[in-house]
């Protein structure tokens, strides 16, 4: 017996989300946790139409698979792996502004944090922070160099939550 898709869609629009989820389970033979009424209606209507009129041709399915194989899925390259912390042979120094902040440990202290499986160590200088032989004006600058994105340096190094060596 042919299904009138227009009548089915009209009936779906009168249903509650709970009833739509039950109907979805009937036509797809699986449950859904979706709660978006419009999406449920579209998916159920598509499935009913697909069952009634048939699915796409095998030729169309093969062409879609070819296009999917040729598509570049990744839009941005993967981030570079963080190098294991090693003691640099040479340290560069520079002159920076005043970094006297009562949240910071005294100069000469080492801030440590594990990040993506590597132990990160930053030395507190009188006027800045040293990380992998480079001097940064702020902890946020160091955190940006480590993560590749902006973040609060005090938050990144968990100052006030963890002990500082």
mmCIF file of C-alpha atoms in Angstrom:
data_model
loop_
_atom_site.group_PDB
_atom_site.id
_atom_site.type_symbol
_atom_site.label_atom_id
_atom_site.label_comp_id
_atom_site.label_asym_id
_atom_site.label_seq_id
_atom_site.Cartn_x
_atom_site.Cartn_y
_atom_site.Cartn_z
ATOM 1 C CA UNK A 1 0.000 0.000 0.000
ATOM 2 C CA UNK A 2 1.612 3.305 -1.063
ATOM 3 C CA UNK A 3 2.344 5.876 1.600
ATOM 4 C CA UNK A 4 1.181 9.465 1.068
ATOM 5 C CA UNK A 5 4.267 11.396 2.162
ATOM 6 C CA UNK A 6 2.395 14.727 2.409
ATOM 7 C CA UNK A 7 -0.142 13.233 4.842
ATOM 8 C CA UNK A 8 2.641 11.587 6.829
ATOM 9 C CA UNK A 9 4.548 14.886 7.165
ATOM 10 C CA UNK A 10 1.356 16.657 8.258
ATOM 11 C CA UNK A 11 0.817 13.972 10.894
ATOM 12 C CA UNK A 12 4.445 14.259 12.029
ATOM 13 C CA UNK A 13 4.086 18.014 12.523
ATOM 14 C CA UNK A 14 1.192 17.447 14.946
ATOM 15 C CA UNK A 15 3.234 15.007 17.073
ATOM 16 C CA UNK A 16 5.148 15.838 20.228
ATOM 17 C CA UNK A 17 8.893 15.324 20.425
ATOM 18 C CA UNK A 18 8.355 12.171 22.455
ATOM 19 C CA UNK A 19 6.001 10.745 19.829
ATOM 20 C CA UNK A 20 8.468 11.717 17.083
ATOM 21 C CA UNK A 21 11.245 9.859 18.875
ATOM 22 C CA UNK A 22 9.038 6.747 19.028
ATOM 23 C CA UNK A 23 8.204 7.095 15.328
ATOM 24 C CA UNK A 24 11.913 7.546 14.569
ATOM 25 C CA UNK A 25 12.623 4.271 16.372
ATOM 26 C CA UNK A 26 9.959 2.558 14.265
ATOM 27 C CA UNK A 27 11.260 3.685 10.880
ATOM 28 C CA UNK A 28 15.013 3.504 11.614
ATOM 29 C CA UNK A 29 14.957 0.500 13.968
ATOM 30 C CA UNK A 30 17.095 2.426 16.458
ATOM 31 C CA UNK A 31 16.491 4.961 19.187
ATOM 32 C CA UNK A 32 17.559 8.583 19.132
ATOM 33 C CA UNK A 33 18.260 11.072 21.878
ATOM 34 C CA UNK A 34 17.545 14.007 19.570
ATOM 35 C CA UNK A 35 15.064 16.535 20.881
ATOM 36 C CA UNK A 36 14.922 18.889 17.897
ATOM 37 C CA UNK A 37 11.428 18.558 16.486
ATOM 38 C CA UNK A 38 12.227 19.977 13.027
ATOM 39 C CA UNK A 39 15.218 17.656 12.622
ATOM 40 C CA UNK A 40 13.189 14.621 13.688
ATOM 41 C CA UNK A 41 10.435 15.469 11.204
ATOM 42 C CA UNK A 42 12.916 15.877 8.350
ATOM 43 C CA UNK A 43 14.737 12.641 9.131
ATOM 44 C CA UNK A 44 11.542 10.597 9.494
ATOM 45 C CA UNK A 45 10.054 12.094 6.299
ATOM 46 C CA UNK A 46 13.276 11.351 4.419
ATOM 47 C CA UNK A 47 13.282 7.761 5.652
ATOM 48 C CA UNK A 48 9.614 7.231 4.763
ATOM 49 C CA UNK A 49 10.200 8.625 1.286
ATOM 50 C CA UNK A 50 13.330 6.513 0.887
ATOM 51 C CA UNK A 51 11.459 3.370 1.882
ATOM 52 C CA UNK A 52 8.531 4.209 -0.418
ATOM 53 C CA UNK A 53 10.357 5.375 -3.532
ATOM 54 C CA UNK A 54 13.636 3.546 -3.137
ATOM 55 C CA UNK A 55 17.107 4.665 -2.193
ATOM 56 C CA UNK A 56 19.656 6.322 -4.467
ATOM 57 C CA UNK A 57 21.032 4.319 -7.374
ATOM 58 C CA UNK A 58 24.178 2.241 -7.022
ATOM 59 C CA UNK A 59 25.893 4.512 -9.569
ATOM 60 C CA UNK A 60 25.081 7.581 -7.452
ATOM 61 C CA UNK A 61 26.298 5.791 -4.318
ATOM 62 C CA UNK A 62 29.633 4.937 -6.007
ATOM 63 C CA UNK A 63 30.069 8.519 -7.218
ATOM 64 C CA UNK A 64 29.414 9.851 -3.721
ATOM 65 C CA UNK A 65 32.034 7.447 -2.349
ATOM 66 C CA UNK A 66 34.551 8.670 -4.958
ATOM 67 C CA UNK A 67 33.905 12.297 -4.031
ATOM 68 C CA UNK A 68 34.243 11.499 -0.343
ATOM 69 C CA UNK A 69 37.598 9.796 -0.912
ATOM 70 C CA UNK A 70 38.932 12.803 -2.832
ATOM 71 C CA UNK A 71 37.747 15.342 -0.247
ATOM 72 C CA UNK A 72 40.210 16.937 2.137
ATOM 73 C CA UNK A 73 38.634 16.296 5.493
ATOM 74 C CA UNK A 74 41.131 18.161 7.687
ATOM 75 C CA UNK A 75 40.816 21.918 7.384
ATOM 76 C CA UNK A 76 43.854 22.759 9.499
ATOM 77 C CA UNK A 77 47.119 20.869 9.902
ATOM 78 C CA UNK A 78 47.768 18.957 13.118
ATOM 79 C CA UNK A 79 49.683 20.807 15.792
ATOM 80 C CA UNK A 80 53.348 20.087 16.179
ATOM 81 C CA UNK A 81 54.233 17.754 19.012
ATOM 82 C CA UNK A 82 55.653 19.389 22.101
ATOM 83 C CA UNK A 83 59.341 18.577 22.432
ATOM 84 C CA UNK A 84 60.499 16.913 25.654
ATOM 85 C CA UNK A 85 61.976 19.394 28.093
ATOM 86 C CA UNK A 86 65.751 19.456 27.948
ATOM 87 C CA UNK A 87 68.254 21.748 29.589
ATOM 88 C CA UNK A 88 69.426 24.251 26.977
ATOM 89 C CA UNK A 89 73.167 24.709 26.539
ATOM 90 C CA UNK A 90 72.787 28.407 26.026
ATOM 91 C CA UNK A 91 70.313 30.819 27.540
ATOM 92 C CA UNK A 92 69.381 34.144 26.019
ATOM 93 C CA UNK A 93 68.500 36.988 28.322
ATOM 94 C CA UNK A 94 66.923 40.370 27.837
ATOM 95 C CA UNK A 95 65.613 43.363 29.727
ATOM 96 C CA UNK A 96 61.914 43.416 30.436
ATOM 97 C CA UNK A 97 59.485 45.512 32.450
ATOM 98 C CA UNK A 98 58.821 45.058 36.162
ATOM 99 C CA UNK A 99 57.174 41.701 36.947
ATOM 100 C CA UNK A 100 56.639 42.160 40.661
ATOM 101 C CA UNK A 101 53.352 40.411 41.281
ATOM 102 C CA UNK A 102 52.431 38.943 44.644
ATOM 103 C CA UNK A 103 50.945 35.879 42.884
ATOM 104 C CA UNK A 104 54.389 34.917 41.560
ATOM 105 C CA UNK A 105 57.068 33.020 43.443
ATOM 106 C CA UNK A 106 60.395 34.795 43.932
ATOM 107 C CA UNK A 107 62.898 35.037 41.038
ATOM 108 C CA UNK A 108 64.896 31.847 40.583
ATOM 109 C CA UNK A 109 61.870 29.609 41.231
ATOM 110 C CA UNK A 110 60.879 26.994 38.696
ATOM 111 C CA UNK A 111 57.239 26.607 37.675
ATOM 112 C CA UNK A 112 56.424 23.087 36.506
ATOM 113 C CA UNK A 113 53.377 21.709 34.771
ATOM 114 C CA UNK A 114 52.643 18.565 32.840
ATOM 115 C CA UNK A 115 51.144 19.366 29.443
ATOM 116 C CA UNK A 116 50.243 16.693 26.898
ATOM 117 C CA UNK A 117 52.538 14.127 28.475
ATOM 118 C CA UNK A 118 55.563 16.415 28.775
ATOM 119 C CA UNK A 119 56.859 18.220 31.836
ATOM 120 C CA UNK A 120 57.065 21.951 31.136
ATOM 121 C CA UNK A 121 59.463 24.007 33.261
ATOM 122 C CA UNK A 122 59.611 27.797 33.384
ATOM 123 C CA UNK A 123 62.144 29.768 35.387
ATOM 124 C CA UNK A 124 60.950 32.943 37.093
ATOM 125 C CA UNK A 125 63.401 35.768 36.402
ATOM 126 C CA UNK A 126 63.530 39.178 38.087
ATOM 127 C CA UNK A 127 62.074 40.706 34.921
ATOM 128 C CA UNK A 128 60.324 37.965 32.974
ATOM 129 C CA UNK A 129 60.117 34.219 32.483
ATOM 130 C CA UNK A 130 62.536 31.846 30.781
ATOM 131 C CA UNK A 131 61.223 28.913 28.760
ATOM 132 C CA UNK A 132 63.413 26.780 26.474
ATOM 133 C CA UNK A 133 66.121 29.421 26.353
ATOM 134 C CA UNK A 134 63.836 32.338 25.510
ATOM 135 C CA UNK A 135 62.680 35.108 27.806
ATOM 136 C CA UNK A 136 59.023 36.153 27.836
ATOM 137 C CA UNK A 137 57.468 39.245 29.369
ATOM 138 C CA UNK A 138 54.501 37.383 30.862
ATOM 139 C CA UNK A 139 53.287 33.960 31.868
ATOM 140 C CA UNK A 140 50.566 34.312 29.253
ATOM 141 C CA UNK A 141 53.289 34.656 26.614
ATOM 142 C CA UNK A 142 54.874 31.438 27.834
ATOM 143 C CA UNK A 143 51.507 29.655 27.875
ATOM 144 C CA UNK A 144 50.859 30.855 24.307
ATOM 145 C CA UNK A 145 54.252 29.497 23.186
ATOM 146 C CA UNK A 146 53.436 26.121 24.753
ATOM 147 C CA UNK A 147 49.814 25.696 23.659
ATOM 148 C CA UNK A 148 49.733 27.694 20.449
ATOM 149 C CA UNK A 149 46.738 29.699 21.606
ATOM 150 C CA UNK A 150 46.047 32.511 24.032
ATOM 151 C CA UNK A 151 45.369 31.555 27.630
ATOM 152 C CA UNK A 152 45.867 33.065 31.046
ATOM 153 C CA UNK A 153 49.370 32.197 32.265
ATOM 154 C CA UNK A 154 48.416 32.122 35.951
ATOM 155 C CA UNK A 155 45.553 29.765 35.124
ATOM 156 C CA UNK A 156 47.717 27.595 32.842
ATOM 157 C CA UNK A 157 50.395 27.138 35.511
ATOM 158 C CA UNK A 158 47.721 26.741 38.196
ATOM 159 C CA UNK A 159 49.303 29.268 40.501
ATOM 160 C CA UNK A 160 47.618 29.179 43.861
ATOM 161 C CA UNK A 161 46.297 25.621 43.316
ATOM 162 C CA UNK A 162 49.528 23.630 43.054
ATOM 163 C CA UNK A 163 52.815 24.015 44.841
ATOM 164 C CA UNK A 164 55.626 25.772 42.999
ATOM 165 C CA UNK A 165 59.194 24.434 43.054
#
